[in-house]
Coordinates of C-alpha atoms in Angstrom, one line a residue:
M54 CA 11.8 -20.6 -32.1
K55 CA 12.9 -19.8 -28.6
N56 CA 10.1 -17.3 -28.0
L57 CA 7.8 -19.0 -29.8
I58 CA 8.7 -21.7 -27.4
V59 CA 8.1 -20.2 -24.2
L60 CA 4.7 -18.6 -25.9
F61 CA 3.3 -22.1 -26.2
A62 CA 4.8 -22.9 -22.6
A63 CA 3.3 -19.5 -21.0
L64 CA 0.1 -20.7 -23.5
L65 CA -0.3 -24.1 -21.1
I66 CA 0.2 -23.0 -18.1
F67 CA -2.3 -20.2 -17.6
S68 CA -4.7 -21.9 -20.0
Q69 CA -6.5 -23.0 -16.3
K70 CA -6.7 -20.6 -13.2
S71 CA -5.8 -23.5 -11.5
E72 CA -2.5 -24.6 -12.9
A73 CA -1.4 -20.8 -12.7
Q74 CA -1.7 -20.5 -8.5
E75 CA 0.4 -23.9 -9.2
I76 CA 3.6 -22.1 -11.3
V77 CA 3.6 -19.1 -9.0
K78 CA 5.6 -20.2 -5.4
R79 CA 5.1 -19.1 -2.0
D80 CA 8.2 -17.7 -1.0
P81 CA 8.6 -19.8 2.5
I82 CA 11.1 -16.8 3.8
I83 CA 8.2 -14.5 3.1
S84 CA 5.8 -16.9 5.0
K85 CA 6.9 -17.5 7.2
Y86 CA 7.2 -13.7 7.9
I87 CA 3.4 -13.9 7.6
Q88 CA 3.2 -16.3 10.4
E89 CA 5.4 -13.9 13.2
I90 CA 2.6 -11.9 12.3
S91 CA 0.3 -11.6 15.8
A92 CA -2.9 -10.7 16.7
D93 CA -2.1 -11.0 20.3
S94 CA 0.4 -8.6 19.7
L95 CA -2.0 -5.9 17.5
Q96 CA -4.4 -6.4 20.2
K97 CA -2.1 -5.9 23.6
Y98 CA -0.7 -2.1 20.7
V99 CA -4.1 -1.1 20.9
H100 CA -5.1 -1.4 24.1
T101 CA -1.7 0.5 24.9
L102 CA -2.8 3.4 22.7
V103 CA -5.9 3.2 23.9
D104 CA -4.9 4.1 27.1
F105 CA -3.4 7.4 26.2
G106 CA -6.3 9.0 26.7
T107 CA -7.2 10.8 23.8
R108 CA -4.4 11.0 20.3
S109 CA -6.0 14.3 19.2
T110 CA -3.6 16.1 17.4
L111 CA -4.6 19.0 19.3
S112 CA -3.7 17.8 22.3
T113 CA -0.7 17.8 24.5
D114 CA 2.7 16.3 24.0
E115 CA 4.2 17.2 28.0
I116 CA 2.2 14.9 30.1
P117 CA 3.4 11.4 31.1
N118 CA 1.0 8.4 29.3
K119 CA -1.3 11.2 28.5
G120 CA -2.2 12.5 24.7
I121 CA 0.0 12.3 20.8
G122 CA 2.8 13.6 22.8
A123 CA 3.4 10.9 24.9
A124 CA 1.6 8.2 22.5
R125 CA 4.6 9.0 19.9
K126 CA 7.1 8.6 22.4
W127 CA 5.7 5.0 22.9
V128 CA 5.3 4.2 19.1
L129 CA 9.1 5.6 19.3
S130 CA 10.4 3.7 21.8
K131 CA 9.1 0.0 20.4
F132 CA 11.0 0.8 16.7
E133 CA 13.8 1.5 19.1
S134 CA 14.2 -1.7 20.0
Y135 CA 13.0 -2.8 16.9
A136 CA 15.9 -1.8 15.3
K137 CA 17.8 -3.6 18.0
N138 CA 17.3 -6.5 15.3
S139 CA 18.9 -5.5 12.5
N140 CA 22.9 -5.1 13.3
G141 CA 22.5 -0.9 12.6
R142 CA 20.6 -0.8 9.7
M143 CA 17.1 0.3 10.6
T144 CA 17.3 3.6 12.4
A145 CA 13.9 5.5 14.1
Y146 CA 13.0 8.6 14.9
L147 CA 11.0 11.5 15.5
D148 CA 10.8 13.5 12.7
K149 CA 9.7 17.6 13.8
W150 CA 8.3 20.6 12.7
T151 CA 6.2 23.4 14.0
L152 CA 2.5 24.1 12.6
E153 CA 0.8 27.7 12.8
P154 CA -2.8 28.2 13.7
D155 CA -5.0 27.8 9.7
G156 CA -8.0 28.9 11.3
R157 CA -9.9 25.8 10.4
R158 CA -8.8 22.8 12.4
V159 CA -5.3 24.4 14.4
D160 CA -6.5 26.4 16.2
R161 CA -2.5 27.4 18.2
Q162 CA 0.4 26.6 17.1
I163 CA 1.9 23.0 17.8
K164 CA 4.3 21.1 17.6
M165 CA 4.7 18.2 14.8
E166 CA 6.2 14.8 14.7
N167 CA 5.7 11.9 12.3
V168 CA 7.4 9.0 14.0
M169 CA 9.8 6.9 11.6
A170 CA 11.7 3.9 11.4
V171 CA 14.2 3.5 8.1
L172 CA 14.9 -0.1 7.6
K173 CA 18.6 0.5 5.0
G174 CA 18.9 -1.3 1.9
T175 CA 21.7 -3.3 2.3
D176 CA 22.4 -2.1 -2.4
P177 CA 23.9 0.9 -1.5
T178 CA 23.7 1.6 -5.5
D179 CA 19.7 1.1 -5.5
T180 CA 17.9 4.4 -4.6
R181 CA 13.2 3.0 -3.8
I182 CA 11.9 2.8 -1.5
F183 CA 9.0 1.6 -0.2
M184 CA 6.4 3.3 2.0
V185 CA 4.0 1.9 4.5
S186 CA 2.0 3.7 7.0
G187 CA -0.9 5.0 9.3
H188 CA -2.4 8.1 11.8
I189 CA -2.0 7.6 15.0
D190 CA -4.1 10.6 15.8
S191 CA -7.9 9.8 17.0
R192 CA -10.6 12.1 17.5
V193 CA -14.4 12.2 18.9
T194 CA -16.9 13.8 16.9
D195 CA -15.7 17.6 17.4
V196 CA -12.6 17.6 15.5
M197 CA -11.6 20.3 17.8
D198 CA -11.8 18.7 21.0
K199 CA -8.6 17.9 22.2
T200 CA -9.6 16.3 26.0
S201 CA -12.7 14.1 26.0
D202 CA -11.3 10.5 25.6
A203 CA -10.9 9.2 22.0
P204 CA -9.8 6.2 21.9
G205 CA -9.1 5.8 18.5
A206 CA -8.9 2.4 18.8
N207 CA -9.9 1.6 14.5
D208 CA -9.4 4.3 13.4
D209 CA -6.1 4.2 13.1
G210 CA -5.1 2.4 16.1
S211 CA -5.7 -0.7 13.5
G212 CA -3.3 1.4 10.8
T213 CA -0.5 2.2 14.1
V214 CA -0.2 -1.3 15.1
A215 CA -0.2 -2.7 11.9
V216 CA 3.2 -0.8 10.9
M217 CA 4.1 -1.7 14.2
E218 CA 4.3 -5.1 13.6
L219 CA 5.6 -4.9 10.0
A220 CA 8.5 -3.2 11.6
R221 CA 8.9 -5.7 14.3
V222 CA 8.2 -8.7 12.2
L223 CA 10.9 -7.4 9.2
S224 CA 13.4 -5.3 11.4
S225 CA 15.9 -8.3 11.0
S226 CA 15.0 -8.4 7.4
K227 CA 18.0 -7.7 4.3
F228 CA 15.5 -5.9 1.0
P229 CA 18.4 -4.5 -1.9
A230 CA 15.5 -1.5 -1.2
T231 CA 14.8 0.7 1.9
V232 CA 11.9 0.0 3.7
I233 CA 10.3 3.5 5.2
F234 CA 7.3 2.1 8.6
T235 CA 5.8 5.8 9.0
V236 CA 3.2 6.8 11.4
F237 CA 1.7 10.2 11.0
S238 CA -0.1 13.1 13.0
G239 CA -2.6 15.4 12.1
E240 CA -5.2 13.0 9.8
E241 CA -7.6 14.1 11.5
Q242 CA -6.7 17.4 11.4
G243 CA -7.0 17.3 7.2
L244 CA -3.5 14.8 6.7
L245 CA -1.2 17.1 8.3
G246 CA 2.0 14.9 9.1
A247 CA 1.2 12.9 5.2
K248 CA 1.2 16.3 3.3
Y249 CA 4.2 17.8 5.4
L250 CA 6.3 14.4 4.2
A251 CA 5.0 13.9 0.8
E252 CA 6.5 17.7 0.3
K253 CA 9.5 16.8 1.9
A254 CA 9.8 13.7 -0.1
K255 CA 8.8 15.7 -3.4
A256 CA 11.8 18.4 -2.8
E257 CA 14.4 15.9 -1.8
N258 CA 13.8 14.0 -4.5
W259 CA 13.1 10.7 -3.2
N260 CA 12.7 7.6 -5.3
L261 CA 9.7 6.1 -3.7
V262 CA 7.8 3.9 -5.5
A263 CA 5.0 3.1 -4.0
L264 CA 2.9 4.0 -0.6
L265 CA 0.8 1.6 1.4
N266 CA -1.9 3.5 3.8
N267 CA -3.4 1.5 6.3
D268 CA -6.5 3.2 7.7
I269 CA -9.4 1.7 9.5
M270 CA -8.9 -1.8 9.1
G271 CA -8.9 -3.6 12.2
S272 CA -13.1 -4.4 12.1
N273 CA -15.4 -6.7 9.7
N274 CA -18.6 -5.2 10.8
A275 CA -20.8 -2.7 9.4
N276 CA -24.1 -0.6 10.9
E277 CA -27.0 0.2 9.2
T278 CA -26.1 -3.0 6.6
N279 CA -25.4 -5.4 9.7
I280 CA -22.8 -7.1 7.6
I281 CA -19.9 -9.1 9.1
D282 CA -17.2 -10.0 6.7
N283 CA -13.9 -11.0 7.9
T284 CA -13.1 -12.5 4.5
R285 CA -12.6 -9.5 2.3
V286 CA -10.3 -6.6 2.5
R287 CA -10.4 -2.9 -0.1
V288 CA -7.4 -1.2 -1.7
F289 CA -8.1 2.3 -2.3
S290 CA -6.3 3.5 -6.0
E291 CA -6.4 6.2 -8.6
G292 CA -7.1 6.3 -12.2
I293 CA -5.5 8.7 -14.4
P294 CA -2.6 10.3 -11.9
A295 CA -3.9 13.4 -10.4
F296 CA -0.5 15.5 -11.5
E297 CA 0.1 14.5 -15.2
T298 CA -1.0 17.3 -17.7
D299 CA -3.0 17.3 -20.2
K300 CA -1.1 16.3 -23.0
K301 CA -0.3 13.3 -21.1
V302 CA -3.7 12.8 -20.2
G303 CA -5.2 12.9 -23.8
A304 CA -2.3 10.2 -25.0
I305 CA -3.9 8.1 -21.7
R306 CA -7.1 8.2 -23.1
Q307 CA -5.7 7.3 -26.8
F308 CA -4.5 4.3 -25.7
G309 CA -6.8 3.2 -23.0
Y310 CA -4.3 3.1 -19.9
E311 CA -7.3 5.4 -17.8
A312 CA -7.8 2.6 -16.0
D313 CA -3.6 2.0 -15.9
G314 CA -2.0 4.8 -13.5
G315 CA 0.9 3.7 -10.8
A316 CA -1.6 3.8 -8.0
R317 CA -4.2 1.1 -9.7
Q318 CA -0.4 -0.9 -10.6
V319 CA 0.5 -1.2 -6.9
A320 CA -3.6 -2.0 -6.1
R321 CA -3.2 -4.6 -8.1
Y322 CA -0.2 -5.8 -7.4
V323 CA -1.1 -5.8 -3.4
K324 CA -4.1 -7.9 -4.8
E325 CA -2.2 -10.9 -6.1
L326 CA 0.1 -10.8 -3.9
G327 CA -1.9 -10.8 -0.6
E328 CA -3.7 -13.4 -1.8
R329 CA -1.2 -15.6 -2.9
Y330 CA 0.6 -15.4 0.7
V331 CA -2.7 -14.8 2.8
D332 CA -5.6 -17.2 3.2
N333 CA -9.4 -16.9 3.2
L334 CA -8.8 -13.7 2.2
E335 CA -9.5 -11.5 -0.5
V336 CA -8.3 -8.6 -1.9
V337 CA -11.5 -5.7 -3.2
M338 CA -9.5 -3.2 -5.7
I339 CA -11.9 -0.3 -5.4
Y340 CA -11.6 2.2 -8.4
R341 CA -11.6 5.8 -6.8
N342 CA -9.1 7.5 -4.9
D343 CA -10.8 7.4 -1.8
R344 CA -14.6 6.8 -0.1
F345 CA -17.1 9.8 -0.2
L346 CA -16.2 12.4 2.0
R347 CA -13.3 11.3 3.9
G348 CA -9.9 11.1 3.3
G349 CA -7.0 9.0 3.5
D350 CA -2.7 9.9 4.3
H351 CA -2.5 8.2 0.5
T352 CA -3.7 11.4 -1.2
P353 CA -1.1 13.9 0.0
F354 CA 1.8 12.1 -1.7
V355 CA -0.5 11.4 -5.0
T356 CA -0.9 14.9 -5.2
E357 CA 2.5 14.6 -5.1
G358 CA 3.3 12.0 -8.1
F359 CA 3.8 9.2 -6.2
A360 CA 2.5 5.4 -6.8
A361 CA -0.5 5.4 -3.1
V362 CA -3.5 3.3 -2.4
R363 CA -5.1 3.1 0.9
I364 CA -6.0 0.1 2.5
S365 CA -9.3 -0.4 4.5
E366 CA -11.4 -2.5 6.1
M367 CA -14.5 -3.7 3.5
N368 CA -17.3 -3.1 6.0
E369 CA -17.2 0.7 7.5
N370 CA -19.2 0.7 11.1
Y371 CA -19.3 4.7 11.4
L372 CA -20.6 4.3 14.6
H373 CA -17.5 3.4 16.0
Q374 CA -16.0 6.4 13.6
H375 CA -15.2 9.8 15.5
Q376 CA -18.0 9.9 18.0
D377 CA -18.3 11.1 21.6
L378 CA -17.6 7.8 24.0
R379 CA -21.8 7.5 24.6
T380 CA -25.0 4.9 25.2
E381 CA -28.1 6.4 23.3
K382 CA -31.2 4.3 22.5
G383 CA -29.6 1.1 24.1
I384 CA -26.6 2.0 20.7
E385 CA -23.4 2.4 21.8
Y386 CA -21.3 5.2 20.4
G387 CA -17.4 5.7 19.9
D388 CA -13.8 3.3 18.8
L389 CA -13.2 0.7 21.3
E390 CA -11.2 -1.9 21.6
K391 CA -13.9 -4.8 22.1
F392 CA -15.3 -3.7 18.7
M393 CA -12.5 -5.4 16.4
D394 CA -11.8 -8.2 14.9
F395 CA -8.0 -9.0 15.7
E396 CA -7.7 -12.0 13.2
Y397 CA -9.0 -9.8 10.5
L398 CA -6.3 -7.4 11.6
R399 CA -3.7 -9.6 11.1
K400 CA -5.3 -10.9 7.4
N401 CA -4.5 -7.5 6.5
V402 CA -0.7 -6.7 8.1
A403 CA -0.3 -10.4 6.9
V404 CA -1.5 -8.2 3.3
N405 CA 1.6 -5.3 2.8
L406 CA 4.3 -7.5 4.4
A407 CA 3.6 -10.0 1.0
S408 CA 3.6 -7.2 -0.9
L409 CA 6.5 -4.7 1.0
A410 CA 9.1 -7.9 1.1
T411 CA 8.5 -9.0 -2.6
L412 CA 8.7 -5.4 -3.9
A413 CA 12.0 -4.8 -1.1
Q414 CA 13.3 -7.8 -3.1
A415 CA 11.7 -7.6 -6.4
P416 CA 14.5 -6.1 -9.0
A417 CA 13.6 -2.2 -10.4
V418 CA 11.4 -2.4 -13.3
P419 CA 12.2 -2.6 -16.7
E420 CA 14.1 0.4 -18.5
D421 CA 12.5 1.6 -21.8
V422 CA 9.8 -0.4 -22.7
L423 CA 7.7 -0.2 -26.0
I424 CA 4.9 -1.9 -28.0
D425 CA 6.2 -1.5 -32.1
V426 CA 2.9 0.4 -33.6
Q427 CA 4.3 0.3 -37.0
G428 CA 2.1 -1.2 -39.8
L429 CA -1.3 -2.5 -39.4
G430 CA -1.0 -6.7 -37.8
N431 CA -2.6 -9.0 -35.5
S432 CA 0.3 -9.7 -32.9
T433 CA 2.8 -7.6 -30.1
N434 CA 5.6 -7.5 -30.4
L435 CA 7.2 -5.9 -27.0
H436 CA 11.0 -5.2 -26.2
W437 CA 12.8 -3.1 -23.1
S438 CA 16.4 -3.0 -21.2
A439 CA 17.0 -4.4 -18.1
P440 CA 15.9 -3.0 -14.2
K441 CA 18.4 0.5 -13.4
F442 CA 17.9 -2.0 -10.6
G443 CA 18.4 -5.8 -9.2
K444 CA 20.0 -8.8 -10.4
T445 CA 17.1 -10.5 -12.9
A446 CA 16.3 -13.9 -13.7
A447 CA 13.6 -13.3 -16.2
Y448 CA 10.0 -11.6 -17.1
Y449 CA 7.0 -11.4 -17.3
V450 CA 4.9 -10.1 -20.2
L451 CA 1.5 -9.2 -18.0
M452 CA -2.0 -8.9 -21.0
R453 CA -5.6 -8.5 -20.4
E454 CA -8.5 -7.6 -22.6
T455 CA -9.6 -3.8 -22.4
H456 CA -12.2 -4.0 -20.3
Q457 CA -11.1 -6.2 -18.0
S458 CA -10.0 -5.4 -13.7
F459 CA -7.3 -7.9 -14.0
W460 CA -4.8 -9.3 -15.8
Q461 CA -5.4 -12.3 -17.2
K462 CA -2.5 -14.5 -18.4
K463 CA 1.6 -14.4 -17.8
F464 CA 4.2 -15.0 -20.3
Y465 CA 7.7 -15.7 -19.0
T466 CA 10.8 -15.0 -21.4
E467 CA 14.5 -14.8 -20.4
N468 CA 14.6 -12.4 -23.3
L469 CA 14.5 -8.4 -23.9
E470 CA 11.6 -8.7 -26.1
L471 CA 8.5 -11.4 -26.9
K472 CA 6.6 -11.6 -29.9
L473 CA 3.2 -12.8 -28.9
P474 CA 0.3 -14.0 -31.4
Y475 CA -2.3 -11.5 -29.6
S476 CA -3.7 -7.7 -31.3
K477 CA -2.4 -5.2 -29.6
D478 CA -5.7 -3.9 -30.3
N479 CA -7.5 -5.7 -27.9
Y480 CA -5.1 -6.3 -25.5
I481 CA -3.5 -4.3 -22.8
F482 CA -0.1 -5.4 -22.5
A483 CA 3.1 -4.8 -19.5
V484 CA 6.5 -6.1 -18.5
Q485 CA 7.6 -6.7 -15.2
A486 CA 10.6 -7.6 -13.6
V487 CA 11.9 -11.7 -11.7
G488 CA 14.2 -11.5 -9.7
I489 CA 16.5 -14.2 -9.1
G490 CA 14.7 -15.6 -5.8
G491 CA 11.2 -15.3 -8.2
H492 CA 9.7 -12.0 -7.0
E493 CA 8.1 -9.7 -9.3
S494 CA 8.7 -5.5 -9.9
L495 CA 5.9 -4.1 -10.1
P496 CA 4.1 -4.1 -13.7
I497 CA 5.1 -1.3 -16.2
L498 CA 2.8 -1.0 -19.8
P499 CA 4.9 0.5 -23.0
R500 CA 5.3 3.6 -24.8
V501 CA 4.4 3.4 -27.8
S502 CA 7.2 3.1 -30.9
M503 CA 6.6 3.6 -34.3
K504 CA 10.0 2.1 -35.0
S505 CA 10.1 -2.0 -35.5
K506 CA 12.1 -3.1 -34.0

């Protein structure tokens, strides 16, 4: 009877979109964090990065104030200054290794360093990690040119300063789970820093739940189409996980889960939370891992089996990416600070913050989520167990038609099961855990159970 009452209430609540938006409230603390994100700070950070001349991975790491080495040390110094606000919970360091020449984009032995800041979770039993990243290296037309000025203001100064600003604003926060702020090196030479860290995370069995990678996110205009738009941002995500075996892929296809891999769930989450907290911004889901002919630092993590997405501006201007600084036929080429929109960048950073802060406070996903398929019928019965980490107040059962991209309904329950008068053949379902403060976990799809509970 209780489930029927809950179901009726949920149906009434979600009968109109406007009413649904009123039910899920903004956390005032997260809203306060978002208000602290500064477009002026972001611009100052980018200006400093540009002043290093070039941040080519092959550039010097010895000359003060020039080259990638100096840029990395500066970012580290900023992370260390933010750590003073954390009461000892944030640590900053350079994760170092040596890279041998590869005959392609690395012509000599070079010292590699990813800049890391780790904000340790307050719950010592909670092993979950959430990561946000960008890449510090830049380039011009010739990827092997290590001396020409390569400002890299937007690619990927925007992602680097996004990570820095997130670390600054969140340094004093207290989340049960751990948040890692990462600035990669070597992206332009072949995703080298991301590949190193993804393999390390896999080998060390990190419980890395989600990675938000930010790359080229601070400009609002396209070149050949002349579109100017600072109201939309893209999130790229794969469908069927690249690491799944043929047997698992067969099950995914059988149950219609091709659009529901881990990365896709993270992307939907980023859309929902970003649009909940950031005004005048639409998060546009792109159903592919990345753009044509390009790549990003989320991909090595996807390859290793982690849920990772790329956040990127809506309209790219290729005249301002991977270009020698020059003017030809009245057209100015180069990735310069003046071509960026820092208010747009602020909003895109806020999307990251809303997603990270909610995830790190929410419980883990429910365990043992099952959907009963024994026998024919036009209703659906789901049941699950409590999450492994975090305090849970309730659960949402999510539902959408199989051809829809986004969850259409949320059904609230405080029980560990829910029966719905909707056919399991016609809909896709998932379950979220809801914490004491109302923060939702990522959704998790049910496995099939042939035994009715």
